[in-house]
mmCIF file of C-alpha atoms and ligand atoms in Angstrom:
data_model
loop_
_atom_site.group_PDB
_atom_site.id
_atom_site.type_symbol
_atom_site.label_atom_id
_atom_site.label_comp_id
_atom_site.label_asym_id
_atom_site.label_seq_id
_atom_site.Cartn_x
_atom_site.Cartn_y
_atom_site.Cartn_z
ATOM 1 C CA MET A 1 -0.160 -0.033 -0.022
ATOM 2 C CA ASN A 2 1.155 3.459 -1.069
ATOM 3 C CA ASP A 3 0.283 7.186 -0.830
ATOM 4 C CA GLU A 4 -1.845 6.685 -4.230
ATOM 5 C CA TYR A 5 -3.977 3.930 -2.364
ATOM 6 C CA PHE A 6 -4.630 5.840 0.659
ATOM 7 C CA MET A 7 -5.487 9.126 -1.282
ATOM 8 C CA SER A 8 -7.706 6.920 -3.342
ATOM 9 C CA GLU A 9 -9.604 6.128 -0.083
ATOM 10 C CA ALA A 10 -9.697 9.887 0.578
ATOM 11 C CA LEU A 11 -11.091 10.475 -2.659
ATOM 12 C CA LYS A 12 -13.879 7.810 -1.923
ATOM 13 C CA GLU A 13 -14.818 10.023 1.285
ATOM 14 C CA ALA A 14 -14.676 13.130 -1.156
ATOM 15 C CA GLN A 15 -17.322 11.571 -3.290
ATOM 16 C CA LYS A 16 -19.588 11.060 -0.165
ATOM 17 C CA ALA A 17 -19.523 14.764 0.249
ATOM 18 C CA PHE A 18 -20.018 15.322 -3.833
ATOM 19 C CA VAL A 19 -23.247 13.324 -3.599
ATOM 20 C CA ILE A 20 -24.677 15.475 -0.814
ATOM 21 C CA ASP A 21 -23.776 18.594 -2.374
ATOM 22 C CA GLU A 22 -21.000 19.337 -0.163
ATOM 23 C CA VAL A 23 -17.681 20.618 -1.391
ATOM 24 C CA PRO A 24 -16.075 17.332 -2.192
ATOM 25 C CA ILE A 25 -13.049 17.029 0.230
ATOM 26 C CA GLY A 26 -12.226 13.759 1.928
ATOM 27 C CA ALA A 27 -9.348 12.716 4.220
ATOM 28 C CA VAL A 28 -8.474 9.567 5.824
ATOM 29 C CA ILE A 29 -5.632 8.706 8.473
ATOM 30 C CA GLU A 30 -3.078 5.805 8.126
ATOM 31 C CA HIS A 31 -1.533 4.241 10.862
ATOM 32 C CA LYS A 32 0.620 1.170 10.380
ATOM 33 C CA GLY A 33 -0.826 0.257 7.047
ATOM 34 C CA GLU A 34 -4.456 0.593 8.395
ATOM 35 C CA ILE A 35 -6.915 3.444 8.124
ATOM 36 C CA ILE A 36 -7.863 4.757 11.658
ATOM 37 C CA GLY A 37 -9.690 7.724 10.642
ATOM 38 C CA ARG A 38 -11.967 9.001 7.640
ATOM 39 C CA GLY A 39 -14.130 11.893 6.913
ATOM 40 C CA TYR A 40 -15.792 14.182 4.137
ATOM 41 C CA ASN A 41 -16.809 17.744 4.435
ATOM 42 C CA ARG A 42 -20.388 18.059 6.134
ATOM 43 C CA ARG A 43 -20.363 21.808 6.806
ATOM 44 C CA ASN A 44 -23.954 22.445 5.235
ATOM 45 C CA THR A 45 -25.432 19.118 6.384
ATOM 46 C CA ASP A 46 -24.408 19.641 9.948
ATOM 47 C CA CYS A 47 -24.655 23.394 9.790
ATOM 48 C CA ASN A 48 -21.367 23.546 11.411
ATOM 49 C CA PRO A 49 -18.269 25.481 9.911
ATOM 50 C CA LEU A 50 -15.922 23.200 12.038
ATOM 51 C CA MET A 51 -17.013 19.883 10.283
ATOM 52 C CA HIS A 52 -14.315 19.714 7.481
ATOM 53 C CA ALA A 53 -13.303 16.214 6.545
ATOM 54 C CA GLU A 54 -9.891 16.427 8.383
ATOM 55 C CA ILE A 55 -11.455 17.523 11.692
ATOM 56 C CA ILE A 56 -13.848 14.575 11.633
ATOM 57 C CA ALA A 57 -10.967 12.191 10.533
ATOM 58 C CA ILE A 58 -8.998 13.589 13.309
ATOM 59 C CA ASN A 59 -11.515 13.101 15.939
ATOM 60 C CA GLU A 60 -12.137 9.482 14.937
ATOM 61 C CA ALA A 61 -8.325 8.675 14.901
ATOM 62 C CA ALA A 62 -7.861 10.241 18.358
ATOM 63 C CA LYS A 63 -10.653 8.073 19.723
ATOM 64 C CA ILE A 64 -8.883 4.994 18.256
ATOM 65 C CA MET A 65 -5.401 5.888 19.474
ATOM 66 C CA GLY A 66 -6.938 6.956 22.938
ATOM 67 C CA ASP A 67 -4.668 9.977 22.866
ATOM 68 C CA TRP A 68 -4.770 13.524 21.501
ATOM 69 C CA ARG A 69 -1.559 12.855 19.973
ATOM 70 C CA ILE A 70 -1.924 11.027 16.564
ATOM 71 C CA GLU A 71 1.758 10.126 16.119
ATOM 72 C CA ASP A 72 3.101 7.657 13.554
ATOM 73 C CA CYS A 73 0.470 8.410 11.282
ATOM 74 C CA THR A 74 -0.181 10.146 8.014
ATOM 75 C CA ILE A 75 -3.309 12.304 7.058
ATOM 76 C CA TYR A 76 -4.133 12.183 3.247
ATOM 77 C CA ILE A 77 -6.246 14.905 2.177
ATOM 78 C CA THR A 78 -7.708 15.410 -1.541
ATOM 79 C CA VAL A 79 -7.170 19.111 -1.242
ATOM 80 C CA GLU A 80 -4.624 21.169 0.419
ATOM 81 C CA PRO A 81 -5.882 22.102 3.980
ATOM 82 C CA CYS A 82 -7.375 25.290 5.170
ATOM 83 C CA PRO A 83 -6.169 27.246 8.263
ATOM 84 C CA MET A 84 -8.300 25.457 10.603
ATOM 85 C CA CYS A 85 -7.339 22.039 9.475
ATOM 86 C CA SER A 86 -3.756 22.822 9.357
ATOM 87 C CA GLY A 87 -3.790 24.026 12.780
ATOM 88 C CA ALA A 88 -5.542 20.957 13.991
ATOM 89 C CA VAL A 89 -2.884 18.779 12.149
ATOM 90 C CA VAL A 90 -0.363 20.629 14.000
ATOM 91 C CA GLN A 91 -2.027 20.384 17.414
ATOM 92 C CA ALA A 92 -2.601 16.471 16.864
ATOM 93 C CA ARG A 93 1.115 16.230 16.102
ATOM 94 C CA ILE A 94 0.449 14.293 12.903
ATOM 95 C CA PRO A 95 3.937 13.762 11.482
ATOM 96 C CA ARG A 96 3.093 13.575 7.775
ATOM 97 C CA VAL A 97 0.599 15.296 5.512
ATOM 98 C CA VAL A 98 -0.171 14.130 1.870
ATOM 99 C CA TYR A 99 -2.659 16.340 -0.141
ATOM 100 C CA GLY A 100 -3.862 15.998 -3.745
ATOM 101 C CA ALA A 101 -4.785 19.582 -5.297
ATOM 102 C CA PRO A 102 -3.477 22.772 -4.224
ATOM 103 C CA ASN A 103 -5.942 25.541 -3.004
ATOM 104 C CA PRO A 104 -4.639 28.834 -3.788
ATOM 105 C CA LYS A 105 -7.180 30.702 -1.924
ATOM 106 C CA ALA A 106 -7.271 29.138 1.584
ATOM 107 C CA GLY A 107 -4.360 26.419 1.382
ATOM 108 C CA CYS A 108 -2.165 26.525 4.635
ATOM 109 C CA ALA A 109 0.501 24.144 3.384
ATOM 110 C CA GLY A 110 2.349 26.469 1.350
ATOM 111 C CA SER A 111 -0.099 28.107 -0.984
ATOM 112 C CA VAL A 112 -1.589 31.084 1.228
ATOM 113 C CA ILE A 113 0.940 30.376 4.300
ATOM 114 C CA ASN A 114 2.760 27.243 5.295
ATOM 115 C CA LEU A 115 1.398 26.463 8.843
ATOM 116 C CA LEU A 116 2.555 22.999 8.561
ATOM 117 C CA GLN A 117 6.236 23.941 8.500
ATOM 118 C CA MET A 118 6.454 27.157 10.672
ATOM 119 C CA GLU A 119 9.821 27.234 12.116
ATOM 120 C CA LYS A 120 8.391 28.954 15.453
ATOM 121 C CA LEU A 121 5.808 26.403 16.080
ATOM 122 C CA ASN A 122 6.276 23.451 18.237
ATOM 123 C CA HIS A 123 5.604 20.991 15.433
ATOM 124 C CA ARG A 124 6.431 20.672 11.850
ATOM 125 C CA CYS A 125 5.231 18.292 9.409
ATOM 126 C CA ASP A 126 6.578 16.291 6.413
ATOM 127 C CA VAL A 127 4.430 17.381 3.453
ATOM 128 C CA LYS A 128 3.894 15.783 0.132
ATOM 129 C CA SER A 129 1.420 17.257 -2.581
ATOM 130 C CA GLY A 130 0.338 16.235 -5.983
ATOM 131 C CA VAL A 131 -0.871 12.664 -5.120
ATOM 132 C CA LEU A 132 -3.744 12.143 -7.479
ATOM 133 C CA GLU A 133 -3.849 15.557 -7.933
ATOM 134 C CA GLU A 134 -5.781 15.428 -11.196
ATOM 135 C CA GLU A 135 -8.487 13.180 -9.685
ATOM 136 C CA CYS A 136 -8.702 15.491 -6.830
ATOM 137 C CA ARG A 137 -8.768 18.751 -8.796
ATOM 138 C CA ASN A 138 -11.253 17.212 -11.407
ATOM 139 C CA LEU A 139 -13.716 16.218 -8.517
ATOM 140 C CA MET A 140 -13.667 19.740 -7.283
ATOM 141 C CA LYS A 141 -14.294 21.266 -10.790
ATOM 142 C CA GLU A 142 -17.188 19.007 -11.553
ATOM 143 C CA PHE A 143 -18.700 20.317 -8.250
ATOM 144 C CA PHE A 144 -18.610 23.940 -8.887
ATOM 145 C CA LYS A 145 -19.797 23.440 -12.516
ATOM 146 C CA ARG A 146 -23.007 21.566 -11.182
ATOM 147 C CA PHE A 147 -23.198 24.446 -8.476
ATOM 148 C CA ARG A 148 -23.162 27.151 -10.936
ATOM 149 C CA LYS A 149 -25.652 25.297 -13.135
ATOM 150 C CA LYS A 150 -28.231 25.409 -10.367
ATOM 151 C CA ASP A 151 -27.966 29.390 -9.920
HETATM 152 ZN ZN1 LIG B 201 -10.406 22.831 6.701
#
């Protein structure tokens, strides 16, 4: 199992958001070759600005780990994480972040700011981008195309 495999699992989560008219972003957390957390964006469904894919996956993984620290894990996210989720990744001490498509308007893994690798913060992550980037980007494109047609 490699990064592409786990990203394809994150894409499955993103699809779940897509079918309920949510911005299609998905995340999974891998620990020793197994997925211990999954999430997809549910902002509208839950009427809650915090219900991003990453937060839901972190919640699940922390319960399974029995610790607020989610060490020895990789989080796979279909789109570059926002400020809140990048902050949550740092707080959870997740050592490695893999994302698919960049987010030039809100991405905090380097596009707007790089919260995942700030020298002054007490935790820094290894970051890999561009895994299944086309698939992740196309799902977003398809979503916004559909959204525009409705208006
Ligand atoms: Zn987020």
